[in-house]
Amino acid sequence: MQGKVILVTGGAKRVGAAICRRLHAAGAQLAIHYHTSATEAQALQTELNALRADSVAVFSADLLDLQALPSLVAQSIARFGRLDGLVNNASSFYATPLMDATEQDWHDLLGTNLKAPLFLAQAAATELRRTQGSIVNIVDIHAERPMKNHLVYSVAKAGLRALTLGLAQELAPEVRVNGVSPGPILWPEHDDWRDANKRAAIVAQTLLQRVGAPDDIAKTVLFLMQDAPYITGQIIAVDGGKSINT
């Protein structure tokens, strides 16, 4: 990844930060996007720039604002002179049972999980073709097996799965496009996920009988970007075997 420039959305914390640290350790320069997590983004920038000076920049954008997406790509290219990869990691996640779902939920969940990845890919396509780059979308195992009471989120991730395959066709042969589908990695921050019995039931569904780590996702992203020149249009489940055991 030496000399490569990667834009990571939602890269300030949690899985996004693990992806940033792993790509940076492999030699990449990073454009880290954040929306509300300014403190975390700036701390991560300071941490990584201390390891390699001027290798990380941070950019704020609301991914629901369509006009902000080309600007985010343009700022990244202006800062580093090129763009070699895009990781669509940013995501909204919360419950939307059928009878409670609203148009605003649709706007928010499809906006961050599907609309933004599409239009960021569109904005980055010319540069990624020039650099023979790569896109990795963070999907979800529930794109194929919807999560109960998370209807709109599941629909959004199903759309992202289809978008990943479609972009691989649209951008070939210059740009590879793949996805990573996490299973139980980090528990959501919402209060309704603090129940120990609920968590134990999910872990019990995995073949490996444990929760994964953010770096499990980060390593897979790095593999797809660095070590998989003949892989495109594929989505790798990183879920401890949960998706084949339910």
C-alpha atoms as a PDB file:
ATOM      1  CA  MET A   1       0.000   0.000   0.000  1.00  0.00           C
ATOM      2  CA  GLN A   2       3.043   2.290  -0.150  1.00  0.00           C
ATOM      3  CA  GLY A   3       2.067   5.479  -1.939  1.00  0.00           C
ATOM      4  CA  LYS A   4      -1.608   4.534  -2.116  1.00  0.00           C
ATOM      5  CA  VAL A   5      -4.294   6.962  -0.947  1.00  0.00           C
ATOM      6  CA  ILE A   6      -7.493   5.558   0.545  1.00  0.00           C
ATOM      7  CA  LEU A   7     -10.677   7.410   1.494  1.00  0.00           C
ATOM      8  CA  VAL A   8     -12.481   5.754   4.414  1.00  0.00           C
ATOM      9  CA  THR A   9     -15.963   6.958   5.326  1.00  0.00           C
ATOM     10  CA  GLY A  10     -16.945   6.825   8.974  1.00  0.00           C
ATOM     11  CA  GLY A  11     -13.325   6.173   9.796  1.00  0.00           C
ATOM     12  CA  ALA A  12     -13.064   7.951  13.137  1.00  0.00           C
ATOM     13  CA  LYS A  13     -14.058   5.152  15.518  1.00  0.00           C
ATOM     14  CA  ARG A  14     -15.098   1.536  16.007  1.00  0.00           C
ATOM     15  CA  VAL A  15     -14.629  -0.663  12.909  1.00  0.00           C
ATOM     16  CA  GLY A  16     -13.801   2.344  10.742  1.00  0.00           C
ATOM     17  CA  ALA A  17     -10.868   3.287  12.955  1.00  0.00           C
ATOM     18  CA  ALA A  18      -9.592  -0.301  12.897  1.00  0.00           C
ATOM     19  CA  ILE A  19      -9.696  -0.221   9.100  1.00  0.00           C
ATOM     20  CA  CYS A  20      -7.772   3.051   9.082  1.00  0.00           C
ATOM     21  CA  ARG A  21      -5.100   1.745  11.440  1.00  0.00           C
ATOM     22  CA  ARG A  22      -4.626  -1.454   9.441  1.00  0.00           C
ATOM     23  CA  LEU A  23      -4.388   0.333   6.059  1.00  0.00           C
ATOM     24  CA  HIS A  24      -2.038   2.928   7.510  1.00  0.00           C
ATOM     25  CA  ALA A  25       0.206   0.246   9.002  1.00  0.00           C
ATOM     26  CA  ALA A  26       0.461  -1.267   5.516  1.00  0.00           C
ATOM     27  CA  GLY A  27       1.760   2.046   4.184  1.00  0.00           C
ATOM     28  CA  ALA A  28      -1.342   3.820   2.886  1.00  0.00           C
ATOM     29  CA  GLN A  29      -2.073   7.504   3.182  1.00  0.00           C
ATOM     30  CA  LEU A  30      -5.579   8.138   4.469  1.00  0.00           C
ATOM     31  CA  ALA A  31      -8.395  10.583   3.894  1.00  0.00           C
ATOM     32  CA  ILE A  32     -10.617   9.912   6.902  1.00  0.00           C
ATOM     33  CA  HIS A  33     -14.218  11.064   6.671  1.00  0.00           C
ATOM     34  CA  TYR A  34     -16.332  11.835   9.714  1.00  0.00           C
ATOM     35  CA  HIS A  35     -19.648  13.541  10.369  1.00  0.00           C
ATOM     36  CA  THR A  36     -20.192  14.153  14.086  1.00  0.00           C
ATOM     37  CA  SER A  37     -17.131  12.395  15.539  1.00  0.00           C
ATOM     38  CA  ALA A  38     -14.706  15.309  15.226  1.00  0.00           C
ATOM     39  CA  THR A  39     -12.876  14.607  18.481  1.00  0.00           C
ATOM     40  CA  GLU A  40     -12.260  10.957  17.602  1.00  0.00           C
ATOM     41  CA  ALA A  41     -11.243  11.812  14.023  1.00  0.00           C
ATOM     42  CA  GLN A  42      -8.703  14.394  15.127  1.00  0.00           C
ATOM     43  CA  ALA A  43      -7.295  12.062  17.772  1.00  0.00           C
ATOM     44  CA  LEU A  44      -6.850   9.303  15.196  1.00  0.00           C
ATOM     45  CA  GLN A  45      -5.225  11.749  12.786  1.00  0.00           C
ATOM     46  CA  THR A  46      -2.776  12.819  15.491  1.00  0.00           C
ATOM     47  CA  GLU A  47      -2.027   9.208  16.418  1.00  0.00           C
ATOM     48  CA  LEU A  48      -1.305   8.100  12.856  1.00  0.00           C
ATOM     49  CA  ASN A  49       0.571  11.223  11.799  1.00  0.00           C
ATOM     50  CA  ALA A  50       2.854  10.701  14.781  1.00  0.00           C
ATOM     51  CA  LEU A  51       3.783   7.365  13.221  1.00  0.00           C
ATOM     52  CA  ARG A  52       4.227   8.811   9.712  1.00  0.00           C
ATOM     53  CA  ALA A  53       4.136  12.566   9.250  1.00  0.00           C
ATOM     54  CA  ASP A  54       1.506  14.128   6.977  1.00  0.00           C
ATOM     55  CA  SER A  55       0.047  10.740   6.035  1.00  0.00           C
ATOM     56  CA  VAL A  56      -3.499  11.342   7.281  1.00  0.00           C
ATOM     57  CA  ALA A  57      -6.056  14.073   6.663  1.00  0.00           C
ATOM     58  CA  VAL A  58      -9.587  14.295   8.042  1.00  0.00           C
ATOM     59  CA  PHE A  59     -12.649  15.708   6.297  1.00  0.00           C
ATOM     60  CA  SER A  60     -16.109  16.406   7.643  1.00  0.00           C
ATOM     61  CA  ALA A  61     -19.202  15.756   5.535  1.00  0.00           C
ATOM     62  CA  ASP A  62     -22.850  14.855   5.949  1.00  0.00           C
ATOM     63  CA  LEU A  63     -23.261  11.846   3.667  1.00  0.00           C
ATOM     64  CA  LEU A  64     -26.986  12.547   3.401  1.00  0.00           C
ATOM     65  CA  ASP A  65     -26.102  15.764   1.552  1.00  0.00           C
ATOM     66  CA  LEU A  66     -25.664  14.682  -2.049  1.00  0.00           C
ATOM     67  CA  GLN A  67     -23.723  17.825  -2.907  1.00  0.00           C
ATOM     68  CA  ALA A  68     -21.095  17.005  -0.263  1.00  0.00           C
ATOM     69  CA  LEU A  69     -20.041  13.721  -1.836  1.00  0.00           C
ATOM     70  CA  PRO A  70     -18.144  14.963  -4.928  1.00  0.00           C
ATOM     71  CA  SER A  71     -16.519  17.569  -2.690  1.00  0.00           C
ATOM     72  CA  LEU A  72     -15.317  14.888  -0.259  1.00  0.00           C
ATOM     73  CA  VAL A  73     -13.639  13.007  -3.096  1.00  0.00           C
ATOM     74  CA  ALA A  74     -12.214  16.190  -4.591  1.00  0.00           C
ATOM     75  CA  GLN A  75     -10.764  17.312  -1.244  1.00  0.00           C
ATOM     76  CA  SER A  76      -9.081  13.951  -0.787  1.00  0.00           C
ATOM     77  CA  ILE A  77      -7.494  14.108  -4.232  1.00  0.00           C
ATOM     78  CA  ALA A  78      -6.466  17.734  -3.751  1.00  0.00           C
ATOM     79  CA  ARG A  79      -4.784  16.899  -0.447  1.00  0.00           C
ATOM     80  CA  PHE A  80      -2.792  13.878  -1.614  1.00  0.00           C
ATOM     81  CA  GLY A  81      -2.682  14.243  -5.403  1.00  0.00           C
ATOM     82  CA  ARG A  82      -4.396  10.941  -6.148  1.00  0.00           C
ATOM     83  CA  LEU A  83      -6.965   8.419  -4.934  1.00  0.00           C
ATOM     84  CA  ASP A  84      -6.428   4.661  -5.084  1.00  0.00           C
ATOM     85  CA  GLY A  85      -9.207   3.297  -2.933  1.00  0.00           C
ATOM     86  CA  LEU A  86     -12.568   3.964  -1.355  1.00  0.00           C
ATOM     87  CA  VAL A  87     -13.909   2.152   1.709  1.00  0.00           C
ATOM     88  CA  ASN A  88     -17.623   2.760   2.187  1.00  0.00           C
ATOM     89  CA  ASN A  89     -17.807   2.029   5.900  1.00  0.00           C
ATOM     90  CA  ALA A  90     -20.114   4.742   7.295  1.00  0.00           C
ATOM     91  CA  SER A  91     -23.486   3.413   8.347  1.00  0.00           C
ATOM     92  CA  SER A  92     -26.612   4.252  10.296  1.00  0.00           C
ATOM     93  CA  PHE A  93     -28.117   1.372  12.283  1.00  0.00           C
ATOM     94  CA  TYR A  94     -31.231   1.184  14.429  1.00  0.00           C
ATOM     95  CA  ALA A  95     -34.466  -0.793  14.683  1.00  0.00           C
ATOM     96  CA  THR A  96     -37.373  -0.075  12.327  1.00  0.00           C
ATOM     97  CA  PRO A  97     -40.202  -2.589  12.831  1.00  0.00           C
ATOM     98  CA  LEU A  98     -42.671  -2.481   9.951  1.00  0.00           C
ATOM     99  CA  MET A  99     -45.408  -0.583  11.767  1.00  0.00           C
ATOM    100  CA  ASP A 100     -42.969   1.963  13.195  1.00  0.00           C
ATOM    101  CA  ALA A 101     -40.896   2.699  10.081  1.00  0.00           C
ATOM    102  CA  THR A 102     -41.089   6.256   8.776  1.00  0.00           C
ATOM    103  CA  GLU A 103     -40.038   8.030   5.615  1.00  0.00           C
ATOM    104  CA  GLN A 104     -37.278   9.712   7.619  1.00  0.00           C
ATOM    105  CA  ASP A 105     -35.948   6.280   8.637  1.00  0.00           C
ATOM    106  CA  TRP A 106     -35.906   5.332   4.955  1.00  0.00           C
ATOM    107  CA  HIS A 107     -34.103   8.551   4.052  1.00  0.00           C
ATOM    108  CA  ASP A 108     -31.498   8.093   6.783  1.00  0.00           C
ATOM    109  CA  LEU A 109     -30.804   4.359   6.563  1.00  0.00           C
ATOM    110  CA  LEU A 110     -30.804   4.116   2.773  1.00  0.00           C
ATOM    111  CA  GLY A 111     -28.967   7.417   2.548  1.00  0.00           C
ATOM    112  CA  THR A 112     -25.920   6.362   4.546  1.00  0.00           C
ATOM    113  CA  ASN A 113     -25.885   2.658   3.653  1.00  0.00           C
ATOM    114  CA  LEU A 114     -26.751   2.792  -0.054  1.00  0.00           C
ATOM    115  CA  LYS A 115     -27.147   6.241  -1.590  1.00  0.00           C
ATOM    116  CA  ALA A 116     -23.844   7.637  -0.327  1.00  0.00           C
ATOM    117  CA  PRO A 117     -21.778   4.612  -1.475  1.00  0.00           C
ATOM    118  CA  LEU A 118     -23.325   4.868  -4.940  1.00  0.00           C
ATOM    119  CA  PHE A 119     -22.636   8.555  -5.423  1.00  0.00           C
ATOM    120  CA  LEU A 120     -19.207   8.432  -3.796  1.00  0.00           C
ATOM    121  CA  ALA A 121     -18.297   5.667  -6.250  1.00  0.00           C
ATOM    122  CA  GLN A 122     -19.627   7.837  -9.069  1.00  0.00           C
ATOM    123  CA  ALA A 123     -17.566  10.811  -7.886  1.00  0.00           C
ATOM    124  CA  ALA A 124     -14.412   8.703  -7.497  1.00  0.00           C
ATOM    125  CA  ALA A 125     -14.791   6.588 -10.639  1.00  0.00           C
ATOM    126  CA  THR A 126     -12.659   8.673 -13.017  1.00  0.00           C
ATOM    127  CA  GLU A 127      -9.723   8.878 -10.594  1.00  0.00           C
ATOM    128  CA  LEU A 128      -9.991   5.233  -9.537  1.00  0.00           C
ATOM    129  CA  ARG A 129      -9.951   4.177 -13.187  1.00  0.00           C
ATOM    130  CA  ARG A 130      -6.814   6.251 -13.666  1.00  0.00           C
ATOM    131  CA  THR A 131      -5.058   4.664 -10.698  1.00  0.00           C
ATOM    132  CA  GLN A 132      -6.412   1.125 -11.270  1.00  0.00           C
ATOM    133  CA  GLY A 133      -7.962   1.406  -7.831  1.00  0.00           C
ATOM    134  CA  SER A 134     -10.341  -0.526  -5.636  1.00  0.00           C
ATOM    135  CA  ILE A 135     -13.600  -0.074  -3.724  1.00  0.00           C
ATOM    136  CA  VAL A 136     -14.559  -2.075  -0.648  1.00  0.00           C
ATOM    137  CA  ASN A 137     -18.087  -1.749   0.712  1.00  0.00           C
ATOM    138  CA  ILE A 138     -18.895  -2.781   4.273  1.00  0.00           C
ATOM    139  CA  VAL A 139     -22.108  -4.736   3.791  1.00  0.00           C
ATOM    140  CA  ASP A 140     -23.699  -6.992   6.461  1.00  0.00           C
ATOM    141  CA  ILE A 141     -24.652 -10.648   6.700  1.00  0.00           C
ATOM    142  CA  HIS A 142     -28.230  -9.407   7.146  1.00  0.00           C
ATOM    143  CA  ALA A 143     -28.217  -8.202   3.545  1.00  0.00           C
ATOM    144  CA  GLU A 144     -29.144 -11.784   2.705  1.00  0.00           C
ATOM    145  CA  ARG A 145     -30.884 -12.806   5.934  1.00  0.00           C
ATOM    146  CA  PRO A 146     -32.873  -9.796   7.190  1.00  0.00           C
ATOM    147  CA  MET A 147     -32.680  -8.988  10.891  1.00  0.00           C
ATOM    148  CA  LYS A 148     -36.036  -9.024  12.661  1.00  0.00           C
ATOM    149  CA  ASN A 149     -37.315  -5.532  13.519  1.00  0.00           C
ATOM    150  CA  HIS A 150     -34.567  -3.945  11.403  1.00  0.00           C
ATOM    151  CA  LEU A 151     -36.509  -3.941   8.146  1.00  0.00           C
ATOM    152  CA  VAL A 152     -35.262  -0.724   6.567  1.00  0.00           C
ATOM    153  CA  TYR A 153     -31.636  -1.334   7.559  1.00  0.00           C
ATOM    154  CA  SER A 154     -31.770  -4.843   6.094  1.00  0.00           C
ATOM    155  CA  VAL A 155     -33.220  -3.476   2.855  1.00  0.00           C
ATOM    156  CA  ALA A 156     -30.457  -0.851   2.697  1.00  0.00           C
ATOM    157  CA  LYS A 157     -27.710  -3.415   3.143  1.00  0.00           C
ATOM    158  CA  ALA A 158     -29.344  -5.712   0.577  1.00  0.00           C
ATOM    159  CA  GLY A 159     -29.169  -2.778  -1.801  1.00  0.00           C
ATOM    160  CA  LEU A 160     -25.501  -2.251  -0.948  1.00  0.00           C
ATOM    161  CA  ARG A 161     -24.830  -5.891  -1.734  1.00  0.00           C
ATOM    162  CA  ALA A 162     -26.433  -5.453  -5.157  1.00  0.00           C
ATOM    163  CA  LEU A 163     -24.574  -2.185  -5.652  1.00  0.00           C
ATOM    164  CA  THR A 164     -21.263  -3.934  -4.953  1.00  0.00           C
ATOM    165  CA  LEU A 165     -21.894  -6.497  -7.673  1.00  0.00           C
ATOM    166  CA  GLY A 166     -23.210  -3.876 -10.071  1.00  0.00           C
ATOM    167  CA  LEU A 167     -20.256  -1.542  -9.560  1.00  0.00           C
ATOM    168  CA  ALA A 168     -17.864  -4.428 -10.196  1.00  0.00           C
ATOM    169  CA  GLN A 169     -19.478  -4.775 -13.623  1.00  0.00           C
ATOM    170  CA  GLU A 170     -19.688  -1.040 -14.307  1.00  0.00           C
ATOM    171  CA  LEU A 171     -16.094  -0.242 -13.340  1.00  0.00           C
ATOM    172  CA  ALA A 172     -14.323  -3.266 -14.803  1.00  0.00           C
ATOM    173  CA  PRO A 173     -11.664  -3.826 -15.919  1.00  0.00           C
ATOM    174  CA  GLU A 174      -9.843  -0.904 -14.313  1.00  0.00           C
ATOM    175  CA  VAL A 175     -11.419  -0.875 -10.847  1.00  0.00           C
ATOM    176  CA  ARG A 176     -12.099  -3.838  -8.573  1.00  0.00           C
ATOM    177  CA  VAL A 177     -15.154  -3.655  -6.297  1.00  0.00           C
ATOM    178  CA  ASN A 178     -15.754  -6.052  -3.418  1.00  0.00           C
ATOM    179  CA  GLY A 179     -17.554  -6.188  -0.091  1.00  0.00           C
ATOM    180  CA  VAL A 180     -17.060  -7.385   3.464  1.00  0.00           C
ATOM    181  CA  SER A 181     -20.086  -8.589   5.430  1.00  0.00           C
ATOM    182  CA  PRO A 182     -19.518  -8.452   9.178  1.00  0.00           C
ATOM    183  CA  GLY A 183     -21.366 -10.619  11.653  1.00  0.00           C
ATOM    184  CA  PRO A 184     -21.127 -10.060  15.427  1.00  0.00           C
ATOM    185  CA  ILE A 185     -18.076  -7.810  15.788  1.00  0.00           C
ATOM    186  CA  LEU A 186     -18.844  -4.850  18.056  1.00  0.00           C
ATOM    187  CA  TRP A 187     -22.161  -4.588  19.828  1.00  0.00           C
ATOM    188  CA  PRO A 188     -24.281  -1.609  18.752  1.00  0.00           C
ATOM    189  CA  GLU A 189     -24.244   1.312  21.145  1.00  0.00           C
ATOM    190  CA  HIS A 190     -28.041   1.416  21.554  1.00  0.00           C
ATOM    191  CA  ASP A 191     -29.465   0.519  24.964  1.00  0.00           C
ATOM    192  CA  ASP A 192     -31.544  -2.363  23.623  1.00  0.00           C
ATOM    193  CA  TRP A 193     -28.304  -4.236  22.799  1.00  0.00           C
ATOM    194  CA  ARG A 194     -27.003  -4.195  26.380  1.00  0.00           C
ATOM    195  CA  ASP A 195     -29.027  -7.273  27.335  1.00  0.00           C
ATOM    196  CA  ALA A 196     -26.570 -10.079  28.149  1.00  0.00           C
ATOM    197  CA  ASN A 197     -29.032 -12.818  27.167  1.00  0.00           C
ATOM    198  CA  LYS A 198     -29.609 -11.232  23.767  1.00  0.00           C
ATOM    199  CA  ARG A 199     -25.884 -11.045  23.141  1.00  0.00           C
ATOM    200  CA  ALA A 200     -25.318 -14.625  24.310  1.00  0.00           C
ATOM    201  CA  ALA A 201     -28.018 -15.908  21.961  1.00  0.00           C
ATOM    202  CA  ILE A 202     -26.321 -14.246  18.993  1.00  0.00           C
ATOM    203  CA  VAL A 203     -22.897 -15.586  19.940  1.00  0.00           C
ATOM    204  CA  ALA A 204     -24.396 -19.072  20.281  1.00  0.00           C
ATOM    205  CA  GLN A 205     -25.445 -18.897  16.610  1.00  0.00           C
ATOM    206  CA  THR A 206     -21.843 -18.527  15.443  1.00  0.00           C
ATOM    207  CA  LEU A 207     -19.864 -21.638  14.625  1.00  0.00           C
ATOM    208  CA  LEU A 208     -16.825 -20.239  16.420  1.00  0.00           C
ATOM    209  CA  GLN A 209     -18.853 -19.419  19.546  1.00  0.00           C
ATOM    210  CA  ARG A 210     -17.390 -15.962  19.999  1.00  0.00           C
ATOM    211  CA  VAL A 211     -17.611 -12.362  18.872  1.00  0.00           C
ATOM    212  CA  GLY A 212     -15.123 -11.147  16.296  1.00  0.00           C
ATOM    213  CA  ALA A 213     -12.836  -8.120  16.575  1.00  0.00           C
ATOM    214  CA  PRO A 214     -12.835  -4.929  14.500  1.00  0.00           C
ATOM    215  CA  ASP A 215      -9.413  -5.911  13.185  1.00  0.00           C
ATOM    216  CA  ASP A 216     -10.957  -9.037  11.647  1.00  0.00           C
ATOM    217  CA  ILE A 217     -12.855  -6.706   9.320  1.00  0.00           C
ATOM    218  CA  ALA A 218      -9.829  -4.471   8.824  1.00  0.00           C
ATOM    219  CA  LYS A 219      -7.614  -7.374   7.800  1.00  0.00           C
ATOM    220  CA  THR A 220     -10.172  -8.491   5.227  1.00  0.00           C
ATOM    221  CA  VAL A 221     -10.428  -4.977   3.789  1.00  0.00           C
ATOM    222  CA  LEU A 222      -6.646  -4.843   3.497  1.00  0.00           C
ATOM    223  CA  PHE A 223      -6.589  -8.257   1.818  1.00  0.00           C
ATOM    224  CA  LEU A 224      -9.132  -7.160  -0.789  1.00  0.00           C
ATOM    225  CA  MET A 225      -7.268  -3.932  -1.488  1.00  0.00           C
ATOM    226  CA  GLN A 226      -3.699  -5.204  -1.405  1.00  0.00           C
ATOM    227  CA  ASP A 227      -3.526  -8.939  -1.995  1.00  0.00           C
ATOM    228  CA  ALA A 228      -6.448  -9.805  -4.267  1.00  0.00           C
ATOM    229  CA  PRO A 229      -5.733  -8.454  -7.762  1.00  0.00           C
ATOM    230  CA  TYR A 230      -7.920 -11.102  -9.432  1.00  0.00           C
ATOM    231  CA  ILE A 231     -10.917 -10.776  -7.097  1.00  0.00           C
ATOM    232  CA  THR A 232     -13.830  -8.496  -7.962  1.00  0.00           C
ATOM    233  CA  GLY A 233     -17.568  -8.659  -7.456  1.00  0.00           C
ATOM    234  CA  GLN A 234     -17.230 -10.770  -4.315  1.00  0.00           C
ATOM    235  CA  ILE A 235     -18.531 -10.315  -0.773  1.00  0.00           C
ATOM    236  CA  ILE A 236     -16.699 -12.040   2.075  1.00  0.00           C
ATOM    237  CA  ALA A 237     -18.629 -12.846   5.253  1.00  0.00           C
ATOM    238  CA  VAL A 238     -16.537 -12.270   8.381  1.00  0.00           C
ATOM    239  CA  ASP A 239     -18.995 -13.624  10.910  1.00  0.00           C
ATOM    240  CA  GLY A 240     -17.621 -16.645  12.730  1.00  0.00           C
ATOM    241  CA  GLY A 241     -19.820 -18.854  10.575  1.00  0.00           C
ATOM    242  CA  LYS A 242     -23.094 -17.304  11.752  1.00  0.00           C
ATOM    243  CA  SER A 243     -24.521 -16.842   8.265  1.00  0.00           C
ATOM    244  CA  ILE A 244     -24.407 -20.580   7.532  1.00  0.00           C
ATOM    245  CA  ASN A 245     -25.627 -21.643  10.971  1.00  0.00           C
ATOM    246  CA  THR A 246     -29.011 -19.910  11.183  1.00  0.00           C
END
